[in-house]
XYZ file of C-alpha atoms in Angstrom:
668
model
C 157.095 107.522 13.070
C 156.660 108.401 9.398
C 156.311 112.120 9.927
C 157.191 114.409 12.813
C 157.679 118.094 13.417
C 158.460 119.623 16.772
C 159.988 122.660 18.382
C 163.566 122.093 19.494
C 166.293 124.046 21.261
C 169.922 123.079 20.682
C 173.205 124.242 22.179
C 176.327 123.773 20.131
C 179.481 125.099 18.551
C 179.619 126.201 14.926
C 181.935 123.921 12.944
C 181.019 124.951 9.412
C 179.363 127.991 7.818
C 177.409 127.940 4.565
C 175.777 130.821 2.717
C 172.266 130.008 3.967
C 173.016 128.107 7.149
C 175.649 126.482 9.300
C 176.521 123.283 11.126
C 176.452 122.949 14.913
C 178.332 120.307 16.869
C 176.441 119.340 20.012
C 177.941 118.049 23.255
C 176.658 114.620 22.216
C 179.160 114.712 19.336
C 176.393 114.937 16.745
C 176.495 117.487 13.937
C 173.274 119.325 13.120
C 172.737 121.330 9.940
C 170.849 124.549 10.690
C 168.829 126.154 7.894
C 168.452 129.936 8.139
C 165.412 131.549 6.562
C 163.782 134.927 6.161
C 161.949 134.465 9.468
C 165.072 133.640 11.489
C 165.872 136.241 14.139
C 169.339 136.857 15.582
C 169.383 137.980 19.228
C 172.558 138.450 21.255
C 172.224 137.363 24.885
C 170.733 140.027 27.168
C 170.630 140.497 30.931
C 167.817 141.588 33.245
C 168.843 145.222 32.787
C 167.535 145.198 29.210
C 170.752 146.495 27.633
C 171.322 145.485 24.024
C 174.715 143.838 23.509
C 174.588 143.365 19.743
C 177.928 144.857 18.698
C 178.786 142.505 15.858
C 180.748 144.395 13.183
C 179.304 144.894 9.743
C 180.412 142.045 7.458
C 182.659 142.366 4.427
C 182.259 140.412 1.206
C 178.764 139.025 1.665
C 178.631 136.137 -0.877
C 175.898 137.547 -3.112
C 175.620 136.045 -6.604
C 173.650 136.994 -9.677
C 170.031 135.999 -9.354
C 169.841 136.348 -5.549
C 166.614 138.058 -4.562
C 166.381 140.487 -1.645
C 165.312 137.766 0.785
C 168.281 135.572 -0.088
C 170.625 138.551 0.152
C 169.233 139.349 3.606
C 169.762 135.797 4.831
C 173.339 135.714 3.554
C 174.020 139.059 5.205
C 172.826 137.821 8.605
C 174.755 134.562 8.384
C 177.920 136.442 7.405
C 177.448 138.966 10.226
C 176.522 136.698 13.113
C 177.970 133.256 12.397
C 181.602 132.135 12.466
C 183.352 128.851 13.137
C 184.106 128.116 16.781
C 181.200 130.199 18.040
C 178.949 128.684 20.745
C 175.258 129.562 20.629
C 171.684 128.536 21.171
C 169.418 127.882 18.218
C 165.668 127.502 18.600
C 163.766 126.102 15.682
C 161.562 123.406 14.232
C 162.782 119.903 13.542
C 161.097 118.171 10.602
C 161.248 114.455 9.873
C 159.410 112.949 6.920
C 159.948 109.772 4.918
C 163.487 109.398 6.230
C 164.456 113.001 5.540
C 165.345 115.426 8.330
C 165.623 119.202 8.416
C 166.133 121.765 11.193
C 164.893 125.278 10.453
C 166.093 128.026 12.787
C 163.567 130.451 14.256
C 165.967 132.198 16.637
C 169.762 132.240 16.798
C 171.158 133.369 20.153
C 174.907 134.093 20.316
C 176.475 134.581 23.770
C 179.046 137.155 22.677
C 179.982 139.534 19.904
C 183.742 139.024 20.265
C 185.205 135.568 19.653
C 185.229 133.474 22.842
C 184.331 136.488 25.022
C 181.169 135.243 26.686
C 179.141 138.130 28.077
C 178.412 136.353 31.367
C 182.115 135.604 31.758
C 183.986 138.635 30.419
C 181.518 141.451 31.073
C 182.684 142.548 34.528
C 179.272 143.915 35.577
C 177.099 141.077 34.286
C 176.324 139.374 37.591
C 176.364 142.651 39.529
C 173.705 144.088 37.254
C 171.597 140.952 37.504
C 171.746 141.008 41.291
C 170.955 144.732 41.543
C 167.951 144.372 39.244
C 166.539 141.513 41.291
C 167.191 143.213 44.640
C 165.509 146.409 43.486
C 162.515 144.442 42.216
C 162.115 142.580 45.511
C 162.133 145.818 47.496
C 159.736 147.478 45.055
C 157.338 144.534 45.116
C 157.232 144.336 48.904
C 157.631 147.942 50.016
C 156.768 150.115 47.032
C 158.677 153.383 46.685
C 159.954 153.420 50.276
C 163.705 154.003 50.558
C 163.958 153.225 54.280
C 162.878 150.072 56.070
C 162.173 148.971 59.620
C 160.781 145.962 61.448
C 157.222 147.292 61.205
C 157.475 147.413 57.406
C 158.244 143.703 57.336
C 155.495 142.947 59.848
C 152.912 144.803 57.739
C 154.072 144.129 54.211
C 156.268 141.032 53.994
C 154.511 138.052 52.445
C 155.893 134.751 51.203
C 153.694 134.539 48.117
C 153.834 137.078 45.296
C 152.325 136.637 41.866
C 154.491 136.657 38.769
C 154.276 140.454 38.566
C 155.389 140.857 42.197
C 151.879 141.679 43.422
C 149.848 140.261 46.296
C 148.068 136.925 46.232
C 145.147 135.743 48.351
C 147.570 133.948 50.667
C 149.324 136.470 52.921
C 151.220 133.939 55.041
C 154.687 134.933 56.276
C 156.993 131.895 56.235
C 160.064 132.180 58.418
C 162.406 130.189 56.161
C 161.527 132.269 53.102
C 162.035 135.470 55.098
C 165.497 134.245 56.078
C 166.297 133.454 52.456
C 165.332 136.987 51.424
C 167.543 138.392 54.197
C 170.373 136.301 52.760
C 169.734 137.751 49.310
C 169.626 141.354 50.518
C 172.752 140.869 52.655
C 174.599 139.342 49.705
C 173.487 142.233 47.502
C 174.965 144.692 49.999
C 178.204 142.704 50.294
C 178.694 142.830 46.539
C 177.123 146.168 45.583
C 177.416 148.387 48.657
C 173.912 149.880 48.317
C 172.905 150.865 51.852
C 169.225 150.237 51.085
C 169.914 146.523 50.843
C 171.636 146.475 54.228
C 168.877 148.544 55.850
C 166.256 146.152 54.497
C 168.267 143.124 55.643
C 168.616 144.632 59.135
C 164.871 145.247 59.335
C 164.238 141.683 58.178
C 166.578 140.299 60.838
C 164.785 142.294 63.542
C 161.427 140.997 62.317
C 162.605 137.383 62.190
C 163.996 137.572 65.717
C 160.887 139.137 67.254
C 158.172 137.341 65.280
C 159.474 133.770 64.920
C 161.953 133.081 67.726
C 160.954 130.590 70.414
C 163.391 130.393 73.326
C 163.768 127.439 75.661
C 163.022 127.831 79.371
C 166.689 128.436 80.150
C 167.337 130.650 77.119
C 170.004 128.310 75.778
C 168.267 127.054 72.638
C 166.028 128.514 69.941
C 163.450 126.830 67.754
C 162.085 128.988 64.952
C 158.364 128.964 64.194
C 157.341 127.870 60.731
C 155.083 130.783 59.817
C 152.811 133.621 60.862
C 149.431 134.561 59.453
C 147.519 137.786 59.909
C 143.957 137.504 61.190
C 141.222 140.082 61.579
C 142.158 140.260 65.239
C 145.858 139.646 65.815
C 148.221 137.088 64.298
C 148.427 133.312 64.372
C 151.863 131.712 64.711
C 152.454 128.177 63.458
C 155.280 126.332 65.172
C 155.098 123.026 63.233
C 155.534 123.026 59.492
C 152.521 123.303 57.204
C 154.351 121.955 54.166
C 153.387 118.653 52.547
C 155.367 115.699 53.886
C 156.746 117.865 56.719
C 153.341 118.957 58.042
C 152.920 118.672 61.800
C 156.662 118.277 62.438
C 159.660 120.507 63.036
C 161.898 119.740 60.051
C 165.581 120.432 60.552
C 165.696 121.758 56.991
C 163.604 124.781 57.979
C 165.639 125.398 61.133
C 168.861 125.267 59.110
C 167.625 127.876 56.654
C 166.508 130.084 59.532
C 170.234 130.842 59.861
C 170.996 131.588 56.206
C 170.010 135.253 56.354
C 171.263 136.045 59.839
C 174.653 134.465 59.174
C 175.258 136.444 55.972
C 174.091 139.592 57.792
C 176.465 138.809 60.670
C 179.397 138.654 58.241
C 178.735 142.291 57.380
C 177.946 143.715 60.810
C 179.413 141.496 63.513
C 176.192 142.111 65.473
C 176.608 140.229 68.805
C 172.870 139.759 69.388
C 172.510 138.098 66.006
C 175.485 135.845 66.723
C 173.928 134.899 70.056
C 170.757 133.739 68.302
C 172.835 131.796 65.782
C 174.721 130.088 68.601
C 171.513 129.156 70.411
C 170.019 127.749 67.216
C 173.076 125.596 66.538
C 172.853 124.404 70.142
C 169.276 123.326 69.394
C 170.527 121.290 66.428
C 172.923 119.441 68.694
C 170.377 119.044 71.496
C 167.250 117.899 69.662
C 168.302 116.612 66.223
C 171.751 115.047 66.738
C 171.905 111.249 66.745
C 174.078 110.990 69.837
C 173.213 108.461 72.534
C 175.242 110.504 75.019
C 172.668 113.287 74.584
C 169.550 111.105 74.163
C 170.255 107.568 75.457
C 167.386 106.056 73.438
C 168.879 107.184 70.128
C 171.062 104.658 68.238
C 174.093 106.967 68.235
C 175.025 106.458 64.579
C 176.030 110.108 64.024
C 174.448 112.742 61.884
C 171.235 114.676 62.319
C 167.675 113.437 62.186
C 165.490 115.187 59.651
C 162.430 115.829 61.866
C 161.346 116.062 65.484
C 157.889 115.970 67.058
C 156.930 119.472 68.301
C 155.125 117.912 71.291
C 157.946 115.687 72.559
C 160.933 117.331 70.830
C 162.082 113.835 69.912
C 163.037 112.240 66.607
C 161.742 108.812 67.693
C 158.125 109.836 68.291
C 155.590 107.548 66.537
C 153.657 110.695 65.627
C 156.343 111.444 63.022
C 155.184 108.451 60.950
C 157.284 108.269 57.745
C 159.706 110.873 59.165
C 160.473 108.944 62.359
C 164.207 108.381 62.916
C 165.120 109.415 59.406
C 168.139 111.247 58.020
C 168.405 112.880 54.621
C 170.454 115.147 52.385
C 168.864 118.261 53.842
C 169.509 117.283 57.468
C 173.179 116.532 56.749
C 174.395 118.427 53.710
C 172.452 121.687 53.913
C 174.317 122.767 57.051
C 177.328 123.516 54.847
C 176.005 126.070 52.319
C 173.159 127.483 54.435
C 175.293 128.743 57.309
C 178.470 126.810 58.181
C 180.638 128.223 55.377
C 179.632 131.820 56.061
C 179.786 131.405 59.826
C 183.302 129.972 59.737
C 184.350 132.743 57.333
C 183.111 135.286 59.883
C 184.717 133.624 62.929
C 187.942 132.088 61.620
C 190.452 133.487 62.467
C 188.939 134.045 65.882
C 187.941 137.722 66.127
C 190.318 139.797 68.193
C 189.040 140.161 71.739
C 186.559 137.293 71.364
C 185.705 135.395 74.527
C 186.035 131.705 75.281
C 182.395 131.129 74.343
C 183.077 132.302 70.783
C 186.219 130.177 70.637
C 184.269 127.093 71.734
C 181.516 127.859 69.253
C 183.971 128.158 66.361
C 185.399 124.765 67.321
C 181.879 123.321 67.340
C 181.244 124.708 63.839
C 184.507 123.239 62.571
C 183.575 119.872 64.092
C 180.152 120.032 62.420
C 181.786 120.806 59.079
C 184.039 117.765 59.510
C 181.111 115.575 60.579
C 178.764 116.514 57.761
C 181.551 116.291 55.171
C 182.616 112.852 56.389
C 179.041 111.569 56.363
C 178.428 112.809 52.821
C 181.609 111.115 51.606
C 181.072 107.865 53.524
C 177.309 107.323 53.446
C 175.825 108.986 50.375
C 177.605 107.418 47.341
C 176.581 103.998 46.069
C 178.746 101.713 43.968
C 177.600 101.244 40.377
C 175.208 104.201 40.538
C 176.104 107.711 39.347
C 173.754 109.350 41.870
C 174.024 109.555 45.644
C 171.406 108.167 48.010
C 169.458 111.023 49.608
C 167.392 109.423 52.408
C 168.383 107.027 55.168
C 167.153 105.146 58.196
C 168.835 105.859 61.523
C 171.542 103.212 60.917
C 172.358 104.729 57.481
C 170.624 102.019 55.510
C 169.288 103.806 52.402
C 165.550 104.480 52.622
C 164.431 103.848 49.048
C 160.710 103.706 49.799
C 160.111 107.130 51.341
C 157.028 108.929 50.052
C 157.663 110.708 46.716
C 161.426 110.106 46.661
C 161.469 106.305 46.499
C 164.708 105.282 44.747
C 165.063 108.567 42.895
C 167.722 111.237 42.581
C 167.522 114.996 42.412
C 170.181 116.034 39.911
C 170.687 119.399 41.615
C 171.542 117.724 44.918
C 174.357 115.766 43.267
C 175.715 118.981 41.752
C 175.274 120.772 45.068
C 177.439 118.143 46.738
C 180.113 118.585 44.044
C 180.071 122.357 44.564
C 180.182 122.274 48.360
C 182.753 119.512 48.675
C 185.029 121.609 46.456
C 184.482 124.563 48.788
C 185.319 122.326 51.740
C 188.430 121.091 49.903
C 189.506 124.729 49.574
C 189.031 125.124 53.327
C 191.064 122.019 54.113
C 193.812 123.159 51.724
C 193.878 126.530 53.467
C 194.278 124.704 56.791
C 197.059 122.511 55.437
C 194.900 119.373 55.699
C 195.749 118.094 52.248
C 194.521 114.521 52.702
C 191.097 115.756 53.762
C 191.040 118.082 50.760
C 191.970 115.236 48.417
C 189.247 113.021 49.867
C 186.589 115.703 49.416
C 187.710 116.394 45.851
C 187.535 112.733 44.880
C 183.774 112.662 45.414
C 183.303 116.199 44.081
C 184.947 115.279 40.783
C 183.270 111.882 40.691
C 179.835 113.521 40.854
C 180.785 116.381 38.554
C 181.882 113.956 35.859
C 178.997 111.543 36.432
C 176.342 114.225 36.004
C 177.589 115.037 32.490
C 175.937 111.837 31.260
C 173.447 111.225 34.080
C 172.015 114.682 34.768
C 172.847 117.263 32.105
C 170.939 117.887 28.893
C 173.713 117.477 26.332
C 171.505 118.624 23.477
C 169.923 121.753 24.978
C 172.042 122.596 28.027
C 170.915 122.935 31.631
C 170.339 120.098 34.072
C 167.260 117.987 34.704
C 165.257 117.601 37.921
C 164.159 114.230 39.361
C 165.366 111.002 37.753
C 165.243 107.308 38.567
C 168.445 106.097 40.188
C 168.014 102.694 38.539
C 166.584 103.392 35.055
C 164.855 100.637 33.117
C 167.496 100.857 30.408
C 171.002 101.174 31.878
C 172.772 104.341 30.848
C 169.650 106.339 30.016
C 168.159 109.230 31.972
C 164.697 108.128 33.115
C 162.582 111.068 34.262
C 160.142 110.919 37.156
C 157.750 113.786 36.383
C 159.135 115.089 33.124
C 162.266 116.576 31.588
C 161.753 120.092 32.931
C 164.452 122.229 34.560
C 164.147 124.113 37.871
C 165.968 127.341 38.596
C 167.619 126.322 41.872
C 169.204 123.273 40.260
C 170.603 125.418 37.465
C 172.358 127.452 40.178
C 174.071 124.303 41.445
C 174.997 123.444 37.855
C 176.713 126.796 37.277
C 178.553 126.944 40.599
C 179.618 123.292 40.618
C 181.480 123.440 37.320
C 182.827 126.940 37.878
C 184.445 126.053 41.204
C 185.635 122.669 39.877
C 187.383 124.591 37.107
C 188.853 126.967 39.679
C 190.219 124.142 41.811
C 191.527 121.869 39.059
C 192.080 124.101 36.013
C 190.490 121.353 33.898
C 189.183 122.815 30.646
C 186.171 120.480 30.534
C 184.777 122.088 33.680
C 185.078 125.555 32.181
C 183.177 124.393 29.111
C 180.479 122.850 31.316
C 180.253 126.077 33.316
C 179.748 128.011 30.102
C 176.948 125.660 29.055
C 175.289 125.997 32.461
C 175.626 129.789 32.581
C 174.331 130.051 29.021
C 171.188 128.141 29.980
C 170.590 130.259 33.103
C 171.057 133.562 31.331
C 169.089 132.586 28.230
C 166.075 130.763 29.643
C 165.836 131.012 33.427
C 165.619 134.825 33.648
C 162.205 136.517 33.576
C 163.165 139.707 31.766
C 159.643 141.146 31.750
C 159.317 140.999 35.535
C 162.998 141.264 36.528
C 163.180 137.913 38.268
C 163.538 134.219 37.518
C 161.258 131.475 36.273
C 161.000 128.662 38.799
C 160.533 125.979 36.159
C 160.993 125.819 32.405
C 160.583 123.034 29.874
C 163.445 121.105 28.342
C 163.404 123.664 25.507
C 163.397 126.638 27.878
C 159.716 127.623 27.783
C 158.532 128.846 31.218
C 155.767 127.168 33.206
C 153.643 130.138 34.284
C 150.457 128.556 35.634
C 150.500 128.384 39.423
C 153.900 130.041 39.648
C 154.838 133.486 40.878
C 157.777 135.720 41.645
C 157.868 134.388 45.209
C 156.651 131.344 47.103
C 157.854 128.791 49.611
C 160.247 127.333 47.050
C 161.432 130.590 45.448
C 162.399 133.276 47.911
C 165.374 135.376 46.892
C 168.039 132.885 47.949
C 169.369 130.713 45.130
C 169.394 133.444 42.483
C 171.237 135.871 44.791
C 173.664 133.168 45.900
C 174.409 132.414 42.257
C 175.053 136.062 41.398
C 177.189 136.596 44.502
C 179.444 133.580 44.041
C 179.547 133.562 40.231
C 180.942 137.108 40.299
C 183.556 136.209 42.924
C 184.529 132.888 41.328
C 184.860 134.421 37.862
C 187.047 137.270 39.068
C 189.172 134.818 41.053
C 189.382 131.708 38.894
C 188.740 132.711 35.288
C 190.475 136.081 35.153
C 193.338 134.653 37.184
C 194.612 132.615 34.273
C 193.770 129.198 35.688
C 193.437 126.445 33.112
C 192.990 127.629 29.541
C 192.915 131.368 30.178
C 195.798 133.174 28.521
C 197.783 136.151 29.668
C 195.682 138.362 27.414
C 192.560 137.237 29.294
C 193.987 138.353 32.603
C 193.457 142.085 32.585
C 194.024 143.550 36.010
C 190.573 145.130 35.948
C 188.964 141.758 35.318
C 190.712 140.094 38.247
C 189.661 142.777 40.755
C 186.514 142.881 42.857
C 185.448 144.360 46.174
C 183.173 143.574 49.116
C 181.362 145.993 51.425
C 181.045 145.713 55.199
C 179.379 147.830 57.886
C 180.463 146.725 61.387
C 177.765 147.726 63.856
C 178.686 150.307 66.477
C 177.155 148.198 69.227
C 179.230 145.206 68.145
C 182.417 146.589 69.718
C 184.314 144.163 67.487
C 188.054 144.695 67.164
C 188.593 142.935 63.826
C 186.773 141.962 60.654
C 187.202 138.733 58.676
C 186.787 139.453 54.965
C 187.652 136.288 52.987
C 184.815 136.049 50.403
C 184.485 132.248 50.324
C 186.576 129.227 51.248
C 189.702 129.649 49.099
C 192.959 127.748 48.775
C 196.134 129.526 49.952
C 197.523 132.167 47.610
C 194.396 132.497 45.496
C 193.426 136.004 46.662
C 195.186 139.132 47.870
C 193.774 142.240 49.512
C 194.784 145.291 47.475
C 193.150 148.133 49.403
C 190.843 149.035 52.269
C 188.684 152.139 52.491
C 186.764 153.396 55.510
C 184.022 155.914 54.723
C 185.614 156.557 51.352
C 189.118 157.191 52.701
C 191.888 154.729 52.016
C 193.574 153.447 55.135
C 196.885 151.731 55.589
C 196.846 148.017 56.123
C 199.127 145.047 56.241
C 198.107 142.320 53.802
C 197.555 139.400 56.132
C 197.329 135.808 54.998
C 194.383 135.227 57.328
C 192.255 138.024 55.792
C 191.531 139.539 59.185
C 191.485 143.345 59.326
C 192.060 145.014 62.721
C 189.497 147.735 63.477
C 189.712 150.886 65.545
C 186.701 151.955 67.654
C 186.072 154.972 65.405
C 185.779 152.668 62.358
C 182.624 151.007 63.668
C 179.342 152.154 62.173
C 181.055 153.086 58.901
C 181.288 151.567 55.454
C 184.403 149.465 54.944
C 185.276 148.538 51.366
C 187.817 145.767 50.842
C 189.295 145.306 47.363
C 190.701 141.970 46.226
C 192.736 140.690 43.326
C 193.317 137.169 42.208
C 196.620 136.113 43.728
C 197.392 133.989 40.698
C 197.601 137.090 38.512
C 201.109 137.997 39.644
C 202.294 134.601 40.833
C 202.366 132.909 37.412
């Protein structure tokens, strides 16, 4: 091409500063000279709260020489003020290529901090809290207006899956169960981290609505299948039991049933509500009755372990011919999604076994632990493929990879590979906590394998962020071959951030911290919708949002991934980064930075005698409890290694605040 000009976004570290520009080193190893002009703007990273963080000091000794006009002086001033060697930043500009000459002119320079190496999303203690609060408030405002109290009827009347980009109504007023559950998860997580009672009240109302509007009990009351959706009609409501969604239409996909538990499980962690736990138990029993590939349960099934992805709503069987391309299939969602959607949070709530718990709870905890082992083993044993950086995601009943299924074919979703890396590291923490070091090592081998592989096979090393769907066997070995384009979806950016942050926390490897910073920089620069206090579902490779056909809420964006990211990023940062793991120095480890707290509200009707408060699966010695308050009053406690707090009857129905500090802070 003789001549080319195009918009380009680059992420890099400043390695040289000139009077009228600077040089960036990209993760590819390339150096790029950036030309700064009169039209170049300098914008320090901002959050959803709209605060301006530009606190760069005024520069000394701006290199002005005789003959410089005012424009040149202004450019030199900005370069001197905002640019220094070692600084990481985004630059958006125009790349020109003509007759063998190349030039990159900056339109916008976006630093991530105003103090050297103090990234706002890493060192600002309220960054993720503020982001979560802004989103939670916007969700409640969009759905319920100015109301400050919420009940089941509010959700019945006003909840809707689809909201336009401004948070307003669309023509489609369907109420999807799985998206409702995801919103309940988000609101519950917001309460856990922020302690705003409105979020808990809204989550409680959402739980009540989910249980009354979508629950379908078996004849003996032992299992629950959750309806797909509910639609309001002129006269009454219409409930859809089978899915209405694309390739899942007409079936009961396990994926939707799994995410039915996401909200209730996070809510149960806060309240210990026994009725909610009972519904969770009956749903898990349905998984192991209808979806489990166990010939002892269904003699006609092959008995190759794992869970089938779909069942026929008429026969409740996975081998029904009516399932067509979904007959006797297994996939990432039917195996791996058990772990983040509910198993981690359920085990956190039940292990150690709550004081006074009956044998049924003890048996259920054992079942959850067995399911965690099963799904982890299957991911490690069945999903990787030699000589391919990506896992297989779909399988026949005998675990032969299904590389001809519908849209997936022999393709990878980058975010799923990162999600496996993130969740296997969580599981490794759990095994370490249990003293099962060989299991932890085995999980970490695949977690690190995928984390390292995605650097070349899934991340954008020029712009940051991770890509979406790619061919597992590209035409040119070593390249990233895109399926539908080189765009970037918000939920996969969440996996990108959390995968490298927790890998850094577990290993202390500096590369993972750098990759986390790249991922968090992309999320906070391009994935946030600052005008509407939400997130963009999809953006281009350069970070430009796709607006057409997208809204604040829909079946694939429902207040789950963004809240999960804020919740765990805050906890992981306080625990792993401020603890001094890896490259952090003693000066980085201020006691304030390593502290955080969680909020609980055990229900009066729960009659629970203890509360499990460990924030996430953590290795031994990583966290300590520093204080407990009940209704604002500090109470005495004994710091227990199992993170179980005994409760008195008069402490039920009250706010319990548990403060934590990274255990590494004082053990180094």
